[in-house]
Short mmCIF file of C-alpha atoms in Angstrom, two decimals:
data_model
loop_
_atom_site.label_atom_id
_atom_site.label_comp_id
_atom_site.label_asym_id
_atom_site.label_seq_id
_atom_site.Cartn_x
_atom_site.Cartn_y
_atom_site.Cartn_z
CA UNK A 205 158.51 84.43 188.54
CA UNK A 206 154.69 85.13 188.38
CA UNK A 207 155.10 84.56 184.42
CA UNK A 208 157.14 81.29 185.18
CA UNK A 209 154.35 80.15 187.46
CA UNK A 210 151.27 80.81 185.28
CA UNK A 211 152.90 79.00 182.08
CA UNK A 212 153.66 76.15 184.06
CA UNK A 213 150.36 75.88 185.03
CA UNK A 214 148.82 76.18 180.96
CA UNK A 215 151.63 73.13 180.56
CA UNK A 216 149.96 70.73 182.79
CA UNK A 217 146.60 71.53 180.94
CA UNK A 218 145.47 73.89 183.89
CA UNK A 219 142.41 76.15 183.09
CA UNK A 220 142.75 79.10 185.12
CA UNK A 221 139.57 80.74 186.80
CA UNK A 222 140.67 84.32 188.18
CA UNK A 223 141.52 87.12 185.57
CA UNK A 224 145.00 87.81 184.56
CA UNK A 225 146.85 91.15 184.30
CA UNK A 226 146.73 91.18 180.31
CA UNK A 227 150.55 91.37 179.34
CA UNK A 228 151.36 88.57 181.47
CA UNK A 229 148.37 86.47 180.05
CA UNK A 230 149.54 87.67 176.21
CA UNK A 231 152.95 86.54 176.15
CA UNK A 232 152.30 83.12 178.27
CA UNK A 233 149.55 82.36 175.31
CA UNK A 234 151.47 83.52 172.48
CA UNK A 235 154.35 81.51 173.64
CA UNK A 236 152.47 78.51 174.28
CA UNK A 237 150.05 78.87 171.14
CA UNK A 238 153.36 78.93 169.24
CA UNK A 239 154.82 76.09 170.88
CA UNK A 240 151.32 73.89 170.33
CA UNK A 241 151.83 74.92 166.73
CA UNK A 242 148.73 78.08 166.58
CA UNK A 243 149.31 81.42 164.78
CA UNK A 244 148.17 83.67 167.71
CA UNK A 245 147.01 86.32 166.35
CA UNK A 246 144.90 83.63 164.49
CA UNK A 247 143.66 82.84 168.08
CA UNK A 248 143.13 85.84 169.18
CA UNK A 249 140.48 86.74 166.49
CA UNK A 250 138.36 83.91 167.92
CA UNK A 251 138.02 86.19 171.11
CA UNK A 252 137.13 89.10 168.64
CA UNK A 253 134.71 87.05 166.90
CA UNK A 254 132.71 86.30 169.85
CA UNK A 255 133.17 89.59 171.04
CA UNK A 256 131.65 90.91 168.30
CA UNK A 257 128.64 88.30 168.79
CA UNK A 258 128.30 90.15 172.02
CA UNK A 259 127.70 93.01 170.69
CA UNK A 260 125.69 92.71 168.11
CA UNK A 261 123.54 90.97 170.16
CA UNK A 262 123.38 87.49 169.05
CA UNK A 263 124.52 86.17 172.34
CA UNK A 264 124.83 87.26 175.63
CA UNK A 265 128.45 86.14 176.34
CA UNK A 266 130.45 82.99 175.68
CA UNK A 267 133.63 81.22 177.52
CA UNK A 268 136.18 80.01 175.12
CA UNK A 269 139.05 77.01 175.60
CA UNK A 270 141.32 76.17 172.95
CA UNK A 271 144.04 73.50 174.43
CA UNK A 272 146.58 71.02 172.35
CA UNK A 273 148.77 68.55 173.93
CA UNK A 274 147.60 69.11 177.21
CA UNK A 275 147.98 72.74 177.06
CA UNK A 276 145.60 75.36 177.09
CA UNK A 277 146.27 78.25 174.73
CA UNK A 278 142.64 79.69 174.80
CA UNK A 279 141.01 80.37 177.60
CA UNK A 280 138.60 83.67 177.43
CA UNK A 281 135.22 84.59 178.46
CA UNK A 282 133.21 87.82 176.63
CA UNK A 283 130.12 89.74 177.34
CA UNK A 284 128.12 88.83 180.27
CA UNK A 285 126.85 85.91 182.37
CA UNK A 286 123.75 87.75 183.45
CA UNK A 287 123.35 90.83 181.08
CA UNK A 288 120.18 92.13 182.86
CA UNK A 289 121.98 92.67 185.94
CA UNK A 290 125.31 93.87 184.30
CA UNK A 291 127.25 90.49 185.38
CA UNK A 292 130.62 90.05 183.20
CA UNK A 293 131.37 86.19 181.99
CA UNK A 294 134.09 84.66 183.78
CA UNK A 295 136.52 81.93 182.70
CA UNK A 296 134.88 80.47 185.79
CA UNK A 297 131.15 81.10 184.73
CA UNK A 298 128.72 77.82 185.10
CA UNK A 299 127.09 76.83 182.05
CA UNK A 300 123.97 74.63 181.68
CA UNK A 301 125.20 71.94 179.42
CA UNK A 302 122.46 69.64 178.86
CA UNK A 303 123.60 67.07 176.55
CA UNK A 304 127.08 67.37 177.17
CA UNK A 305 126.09 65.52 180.38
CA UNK A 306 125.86 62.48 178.21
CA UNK A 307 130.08 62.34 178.16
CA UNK A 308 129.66 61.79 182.01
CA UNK A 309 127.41 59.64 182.53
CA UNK A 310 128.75 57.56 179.75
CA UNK A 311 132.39 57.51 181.06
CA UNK A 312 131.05 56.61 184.77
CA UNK A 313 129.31 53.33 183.09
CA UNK A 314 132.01 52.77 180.97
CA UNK A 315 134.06 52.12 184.40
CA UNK A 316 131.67 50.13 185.81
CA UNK A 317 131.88 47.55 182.88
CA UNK A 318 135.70 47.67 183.36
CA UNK A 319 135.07 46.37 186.64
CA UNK A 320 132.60 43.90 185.27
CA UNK A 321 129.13 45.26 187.57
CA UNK A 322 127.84 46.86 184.37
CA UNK A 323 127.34 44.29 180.86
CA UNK A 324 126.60 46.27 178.54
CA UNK A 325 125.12 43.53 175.70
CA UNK A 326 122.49 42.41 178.69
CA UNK A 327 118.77 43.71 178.32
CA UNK A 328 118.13 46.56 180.10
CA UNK A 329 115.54 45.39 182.01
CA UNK A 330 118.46 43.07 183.63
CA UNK A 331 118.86 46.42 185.72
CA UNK A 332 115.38 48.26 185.13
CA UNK A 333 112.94 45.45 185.37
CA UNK A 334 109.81 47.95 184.79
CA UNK A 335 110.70 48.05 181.00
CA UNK A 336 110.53 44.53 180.67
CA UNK A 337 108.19 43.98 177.94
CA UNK A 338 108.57 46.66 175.69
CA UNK A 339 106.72 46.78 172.16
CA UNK A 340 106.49 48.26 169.18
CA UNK A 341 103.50 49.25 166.88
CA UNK A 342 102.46 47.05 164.50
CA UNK A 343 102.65 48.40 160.80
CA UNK A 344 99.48 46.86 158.44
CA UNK A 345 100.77 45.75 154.90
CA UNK A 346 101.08 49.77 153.68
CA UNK A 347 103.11 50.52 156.10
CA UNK A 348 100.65 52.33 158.29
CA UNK A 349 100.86 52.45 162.48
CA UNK A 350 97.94 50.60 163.88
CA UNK A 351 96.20 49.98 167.14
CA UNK A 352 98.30 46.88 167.70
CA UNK A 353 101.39 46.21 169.94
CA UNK A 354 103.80 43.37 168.99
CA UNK A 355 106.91 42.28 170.48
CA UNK A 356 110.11 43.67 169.05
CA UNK A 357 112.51 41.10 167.65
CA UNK A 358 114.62 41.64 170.63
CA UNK A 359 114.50 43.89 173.86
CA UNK A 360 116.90 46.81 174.07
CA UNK A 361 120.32 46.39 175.75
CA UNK A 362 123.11 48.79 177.23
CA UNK A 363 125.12 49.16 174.10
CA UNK A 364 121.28 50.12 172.13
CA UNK A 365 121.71 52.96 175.05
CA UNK A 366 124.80 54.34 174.20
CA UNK A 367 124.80 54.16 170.84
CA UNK A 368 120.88 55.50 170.50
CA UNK A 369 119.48 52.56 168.75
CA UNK A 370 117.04 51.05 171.44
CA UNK A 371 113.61 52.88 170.18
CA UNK A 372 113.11 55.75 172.79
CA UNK A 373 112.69 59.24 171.66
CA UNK A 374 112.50 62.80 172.85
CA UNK A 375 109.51 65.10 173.03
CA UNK A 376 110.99 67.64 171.34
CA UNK A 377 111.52 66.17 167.74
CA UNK A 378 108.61 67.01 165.17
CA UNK A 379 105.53 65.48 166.58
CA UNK A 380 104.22 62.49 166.24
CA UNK A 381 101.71 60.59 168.62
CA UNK A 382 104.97 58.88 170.36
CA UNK A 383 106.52 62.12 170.99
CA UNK A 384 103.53 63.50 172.25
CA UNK A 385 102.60 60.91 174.87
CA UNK A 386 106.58 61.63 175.87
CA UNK A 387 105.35 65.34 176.32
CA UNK A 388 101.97 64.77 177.80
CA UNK A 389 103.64 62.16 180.39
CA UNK A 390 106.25 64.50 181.13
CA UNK A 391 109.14 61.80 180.05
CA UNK A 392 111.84 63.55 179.43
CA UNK A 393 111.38 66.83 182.70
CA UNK A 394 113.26 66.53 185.71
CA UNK A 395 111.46 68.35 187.68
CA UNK A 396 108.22 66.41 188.30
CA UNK A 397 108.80 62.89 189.32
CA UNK A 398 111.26 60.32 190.30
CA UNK A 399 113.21 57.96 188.08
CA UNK A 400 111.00 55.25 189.58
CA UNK A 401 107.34 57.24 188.72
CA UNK A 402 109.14 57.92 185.49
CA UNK A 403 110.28 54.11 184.28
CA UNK A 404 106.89 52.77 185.56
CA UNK A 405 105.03 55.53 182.66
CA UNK A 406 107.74 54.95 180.05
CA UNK A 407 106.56 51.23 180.52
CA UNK A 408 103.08 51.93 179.30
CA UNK A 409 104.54 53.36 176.08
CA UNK A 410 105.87 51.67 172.76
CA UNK A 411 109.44 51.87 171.91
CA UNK A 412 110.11 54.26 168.46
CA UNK A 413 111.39 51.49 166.64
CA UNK A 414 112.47 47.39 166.98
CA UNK A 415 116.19 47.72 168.96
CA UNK A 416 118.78 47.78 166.73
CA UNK A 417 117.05 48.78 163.92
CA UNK A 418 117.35 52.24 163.70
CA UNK A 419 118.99 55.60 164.89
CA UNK A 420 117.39 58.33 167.11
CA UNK A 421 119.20 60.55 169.41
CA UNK A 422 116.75 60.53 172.67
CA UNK A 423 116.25 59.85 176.63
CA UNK A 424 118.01 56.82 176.59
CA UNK A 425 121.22 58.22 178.25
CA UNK A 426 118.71 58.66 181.05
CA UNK A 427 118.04 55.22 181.33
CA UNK A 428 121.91 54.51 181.60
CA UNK A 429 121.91 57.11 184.30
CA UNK A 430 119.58 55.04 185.96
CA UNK A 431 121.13 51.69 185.44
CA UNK A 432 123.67 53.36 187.01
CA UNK A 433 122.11 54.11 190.45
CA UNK A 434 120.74 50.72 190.18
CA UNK A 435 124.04 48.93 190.47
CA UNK A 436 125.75 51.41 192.69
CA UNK A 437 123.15 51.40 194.85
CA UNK A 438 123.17 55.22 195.02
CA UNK A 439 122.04 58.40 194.00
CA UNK A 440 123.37 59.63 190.30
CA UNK A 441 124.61 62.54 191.59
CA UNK A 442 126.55 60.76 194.24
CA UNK A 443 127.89 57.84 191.91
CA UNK A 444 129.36 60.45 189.23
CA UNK A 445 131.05 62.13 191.80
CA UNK A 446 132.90 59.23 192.58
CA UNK A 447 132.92 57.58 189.38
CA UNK A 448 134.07 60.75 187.13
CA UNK A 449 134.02 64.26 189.29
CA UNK A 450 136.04 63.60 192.21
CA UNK A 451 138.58 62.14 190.05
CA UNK A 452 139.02 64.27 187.59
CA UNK A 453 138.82 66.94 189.83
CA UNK A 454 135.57 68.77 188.23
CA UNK A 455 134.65 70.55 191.40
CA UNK A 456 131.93 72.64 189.90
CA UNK A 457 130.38 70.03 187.65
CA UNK A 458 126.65 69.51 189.59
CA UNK A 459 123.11 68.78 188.75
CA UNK A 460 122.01 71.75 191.15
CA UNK A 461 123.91 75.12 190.84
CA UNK A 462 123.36 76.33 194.35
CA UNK A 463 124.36 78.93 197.18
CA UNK A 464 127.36 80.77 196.24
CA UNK A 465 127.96 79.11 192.69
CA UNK A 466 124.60 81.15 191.84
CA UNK A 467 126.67 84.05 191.82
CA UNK A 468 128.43 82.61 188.81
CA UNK A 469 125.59 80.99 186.54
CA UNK A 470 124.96 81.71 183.41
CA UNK A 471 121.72 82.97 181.66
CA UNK A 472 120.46 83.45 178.01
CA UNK A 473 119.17 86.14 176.49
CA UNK A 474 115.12 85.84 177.33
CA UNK A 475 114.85 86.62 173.53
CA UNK A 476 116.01 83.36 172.43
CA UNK A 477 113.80 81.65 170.57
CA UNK A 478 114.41 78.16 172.57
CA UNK A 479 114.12 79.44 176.30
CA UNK A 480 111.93 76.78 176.78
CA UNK A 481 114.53 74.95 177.19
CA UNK A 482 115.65 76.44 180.45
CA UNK A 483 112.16 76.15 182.00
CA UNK A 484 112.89 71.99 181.15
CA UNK A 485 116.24 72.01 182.46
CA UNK A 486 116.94 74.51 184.97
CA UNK A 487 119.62 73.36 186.42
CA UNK A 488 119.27 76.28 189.76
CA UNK A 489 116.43 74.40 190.85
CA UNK A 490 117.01 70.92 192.90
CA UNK A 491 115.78 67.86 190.45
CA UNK A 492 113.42 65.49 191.44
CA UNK A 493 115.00 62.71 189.05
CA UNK A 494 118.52 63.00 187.88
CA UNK A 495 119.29 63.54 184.11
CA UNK A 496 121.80 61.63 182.89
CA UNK A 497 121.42 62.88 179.91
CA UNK A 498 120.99 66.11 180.41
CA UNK A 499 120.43 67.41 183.78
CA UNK A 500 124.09 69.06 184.42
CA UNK A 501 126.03 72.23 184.84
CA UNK A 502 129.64 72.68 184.39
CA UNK A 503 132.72 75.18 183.54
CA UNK A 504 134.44 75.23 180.48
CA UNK A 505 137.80 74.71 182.89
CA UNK A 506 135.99 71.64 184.33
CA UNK A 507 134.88 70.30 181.24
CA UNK A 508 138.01 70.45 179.29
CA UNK A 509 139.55 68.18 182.19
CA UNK A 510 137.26 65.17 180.92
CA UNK A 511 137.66 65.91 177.46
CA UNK A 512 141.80 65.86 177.89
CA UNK A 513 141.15 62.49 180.15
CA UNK A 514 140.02 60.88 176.78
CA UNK A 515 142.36 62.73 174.41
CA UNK A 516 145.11 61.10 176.72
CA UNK A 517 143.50 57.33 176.47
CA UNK A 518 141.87 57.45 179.76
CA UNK A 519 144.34 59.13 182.07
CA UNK A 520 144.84 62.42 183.61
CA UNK A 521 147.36 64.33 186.28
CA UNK A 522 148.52 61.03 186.28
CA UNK A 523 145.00 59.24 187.74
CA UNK A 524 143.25 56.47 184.94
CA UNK A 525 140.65 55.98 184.55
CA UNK A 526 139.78 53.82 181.62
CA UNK A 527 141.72 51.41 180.03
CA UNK A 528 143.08 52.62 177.11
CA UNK A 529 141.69 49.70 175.20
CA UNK A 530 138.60 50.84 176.23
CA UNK A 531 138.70 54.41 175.14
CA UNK A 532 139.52 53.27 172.17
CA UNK A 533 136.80 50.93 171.78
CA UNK A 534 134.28 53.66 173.20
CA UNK A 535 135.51 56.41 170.88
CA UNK A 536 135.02 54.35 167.47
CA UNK A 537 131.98 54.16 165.26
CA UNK A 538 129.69 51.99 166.66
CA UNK A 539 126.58 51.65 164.20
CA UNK A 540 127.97 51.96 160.49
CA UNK A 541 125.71 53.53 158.10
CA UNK A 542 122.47 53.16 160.06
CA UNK A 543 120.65 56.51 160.13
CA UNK A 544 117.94 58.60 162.18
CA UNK A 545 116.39 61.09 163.60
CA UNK A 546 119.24 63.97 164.74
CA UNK A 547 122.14 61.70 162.91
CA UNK A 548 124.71 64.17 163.30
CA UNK A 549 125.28 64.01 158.86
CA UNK A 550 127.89 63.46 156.74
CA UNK A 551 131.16 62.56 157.34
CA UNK A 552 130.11 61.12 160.80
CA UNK A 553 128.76 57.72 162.46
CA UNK A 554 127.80 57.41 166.21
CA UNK A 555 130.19 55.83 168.79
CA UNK A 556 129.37 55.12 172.50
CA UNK A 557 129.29 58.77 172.89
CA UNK A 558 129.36 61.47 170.61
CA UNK A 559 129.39 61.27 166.95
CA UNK A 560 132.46 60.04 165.44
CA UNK A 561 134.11 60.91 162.45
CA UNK A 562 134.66 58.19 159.67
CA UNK A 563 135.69 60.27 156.55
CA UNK A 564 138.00 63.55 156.04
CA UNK A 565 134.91 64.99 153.44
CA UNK A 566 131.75 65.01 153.82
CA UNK A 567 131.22 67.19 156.43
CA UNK A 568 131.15 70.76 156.48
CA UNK A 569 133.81 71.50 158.69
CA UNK A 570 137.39 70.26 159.01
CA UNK A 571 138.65 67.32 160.90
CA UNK A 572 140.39 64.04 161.01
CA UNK A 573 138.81 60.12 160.92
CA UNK A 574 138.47 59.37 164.14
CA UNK A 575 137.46 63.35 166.00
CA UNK A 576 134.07 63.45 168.05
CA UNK A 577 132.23 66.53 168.71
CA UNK A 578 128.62 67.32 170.22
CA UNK A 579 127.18 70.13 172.87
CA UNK A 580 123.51 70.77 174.83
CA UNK A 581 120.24 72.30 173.54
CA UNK A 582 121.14 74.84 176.23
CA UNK A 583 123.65 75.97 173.97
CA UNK A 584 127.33 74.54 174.54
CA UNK A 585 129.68 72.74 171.64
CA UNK A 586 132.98 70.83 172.17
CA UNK A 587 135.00 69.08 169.77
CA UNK A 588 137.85 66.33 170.35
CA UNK A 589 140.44 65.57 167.54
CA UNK A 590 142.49 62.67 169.22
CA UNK A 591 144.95 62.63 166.36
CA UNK A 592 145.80 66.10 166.73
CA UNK A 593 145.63 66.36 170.77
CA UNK A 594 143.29 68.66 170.35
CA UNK A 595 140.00 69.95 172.28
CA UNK A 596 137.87 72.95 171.49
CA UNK A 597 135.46 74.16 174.02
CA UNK A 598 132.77 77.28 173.71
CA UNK A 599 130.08 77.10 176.54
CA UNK A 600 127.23 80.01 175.17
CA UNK A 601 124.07 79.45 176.66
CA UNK A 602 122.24 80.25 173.19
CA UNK A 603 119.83 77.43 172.26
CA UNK A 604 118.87 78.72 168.78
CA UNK A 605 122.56 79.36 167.58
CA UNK A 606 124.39 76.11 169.10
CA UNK A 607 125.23 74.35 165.37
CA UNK A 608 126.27 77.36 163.97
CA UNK A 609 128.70 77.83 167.02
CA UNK A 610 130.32 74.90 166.22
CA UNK A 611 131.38 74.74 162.88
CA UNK A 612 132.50 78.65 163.29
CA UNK A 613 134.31 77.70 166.23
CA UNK A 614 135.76 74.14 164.34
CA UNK A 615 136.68 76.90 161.24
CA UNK A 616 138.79 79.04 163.01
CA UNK A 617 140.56 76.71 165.46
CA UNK A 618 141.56 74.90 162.58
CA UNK A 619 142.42 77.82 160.70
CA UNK A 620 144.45 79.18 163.27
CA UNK A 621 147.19 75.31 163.47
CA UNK A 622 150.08 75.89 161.27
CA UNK A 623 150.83 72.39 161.59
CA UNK A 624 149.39 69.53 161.47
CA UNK A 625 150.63 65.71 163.39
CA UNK A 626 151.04 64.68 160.24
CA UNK A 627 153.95 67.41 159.38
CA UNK A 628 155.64 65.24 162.23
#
């Protein structure tokens, strides 16, 4: 019975938290790895591999989900979630995610244009009226930046949001006086102003690039996050909750990892060569201003419920959504051949999203036209190939080795399918 049980429960896509007595957990995946079409032993190796990671030091631990069709047939943490104090990963461990928060926010605007209080071609000063009057600098006839401000051709709208094109930046990105005004300012922290104080100084600064223009990955799924407390009327925190979290039953999905869930949080190696980042985003301490794009923490069990919402078209456990018109349309390539500054490369174009991609080659990992992928500077990488039903999940909070994470992880998931939806 107790093996009936827990393989009904990896059927209905179920990512399960507390440990399980190994030969029970063994045969349930191997039978359900088979029946998704895996090689298990194939599977299995991607548990050694991180393992192995672990202890050669090159991360601290990792949480692993492989599911297809709805059905988890990976689900493994290794190592340690705190290794100073001798704290194993769990399948439950929270991760800081960073960008991954971008996938939220999105989806929780995405239903509020469905419901026609969010347009998402107006201006976004239609919701945030301090960034009104954005310019540009003014080029002289070599090409050079001057002293100048001029008025873009156009103003930046929802869509330039999503899809990266509306001329903000991050601080982060090689310098350049932009950049460093973002830093000096403290743009992009969470941690030392309000979303008011910080709209009123992003105001005083010129936008990257005229809107539309150009690519480059940056805050502006902040500024969504904000249009979206501006039309709800409440708190971001508060409004995903309704909007995504509650529904989609992410119960430990939060922007402030707090009393017990402490316990389960975890930390890098304080070797890595990007802790930095967790001094910007650390997600234990209460936020002043809530990151949209970046502000979250999250389970690899929670996150693989959104992930499956949009593998399904917008539906899950039988709650929708999004339309599945909608998905579609928010899943496609939105901006063609235009590049940028951290244009996730060949193969790939941007959607409202993630990066999408629009060619089997080019990139340097397999795939199908049409599969989406992307992660956090904190470390985490997921992957979505719709036409397979397929998600792929590792939450590490490594920084410096996040795009080598994914492509090893895309390699061996891959590897592992001995068939394909196009066998069928």
């Amino acid at each position: 019975m107790r093996n009936i049980a827990l393989a009904l429960l990896l059927a209905a896509g179920t990512a399960l938290a507390a440990p399980v007595p190994g030969f029970a957990r063994d045969a349930v995946v191997a039978t359900a790895s088979s029946r998704a079409g895996f090689d298990t032993e194939k599977l299995k190796a991607i548990t050694g591999w991180l393992q192995a990671d672990v202890d050669k030091g090159r991360t601290p631990g990792a949480v692993v989900l492989i599911a297809r069709d709805g059905q988890v047939v990976l689900h493994e943490a290794v190592g340690w979630a705190d290794k100073d104090k001798k704290v194993p990963m769990q399948r439950n461990s929270i991760h800081a995610i960073a960008s991954s928060t971008k996938l939220i926010t999105t989806v929780a605007a995405l239903r509020l244009f469905e419901q026609n209080r969010l347009q998402v071609m107006a201006p976004i000063a239609l919701y945030l009226p301090e960034l009104k009057d954005l310019k540009i600098e003014k080029k002289d006839a070599s090409g050079n930046v001057t002293s100048e401000l001029a008025a873009p051709a156009r103003q930046p709208t929802v869509h330039d949001l999503m899809t990266h094109r509306a001329g903000f930046t991050y601080f982060f990105f090689p310098p350049n006086p932009l950049r460093t005004k973002y830093k000096e300012l403290g743009i992009d922290r969470v941690d030392n102003m309000t979303a008011d104080e910080m709209l009123q100084k992003l105001a005083t600064l010129p936008l990257a690039f005229s809107p539309g223009t150009s690519f480059e990955y940056s805050i502006a799924t902040d500024l969504l996050g904000h249009i979206i407390e501006r039309v709800t009327k409440k708190p971001l925190d508060v409004a995903l909750k309704e909007l995504v979290l509650d529904p989609l039953r992410m119960s430990d999905t939060t922007f402030h990892v707090q009393g017990d869930a402490v316990a389960r949080y975890a930390r890098p190696l304080p070797t890595d060569p990007d802790m930095w980042v967790f001094d910007w985003l650390n997600v234990t301490r209460a936020p002043k201003r809530f990151s949209g794009g970046a502000g979250m923490a999250s389970t690899t069990g929670d996150y693989f419920r959104l992930l499956q919402m949009l593998v399904n078209g917008g539906t899950l456990d039988g709650r929708r959504l999004l339309s599945p018109m909608t998905v579609r349309w928010a899943l496609a390539d939105q901006i063609g051949t235009m590049r940028g500054v951290a244009h996730p490369g060949d193969g790939y174009s941007w959607s409202l999203v993630n990066p999408v991609r629009v060619s089997t080659g080019g990139a340097p990992f397999q795939g199908n036209v049409g599969d989406l992928f992307w992660g956090g500077i904190t470390g985490p990488r997921y992957f979505v190939d719709p036409k397979e039903k397929l998600v792929g999940i590792v939450f590490v909070q490594g920084p410096s080795i996040r795009a080598a994470y994914h492509a090893e992880l895309r390699a061996m998931v891959y590897g592992a399918m001995n068939s394909s939806k196009d066998d069928k």
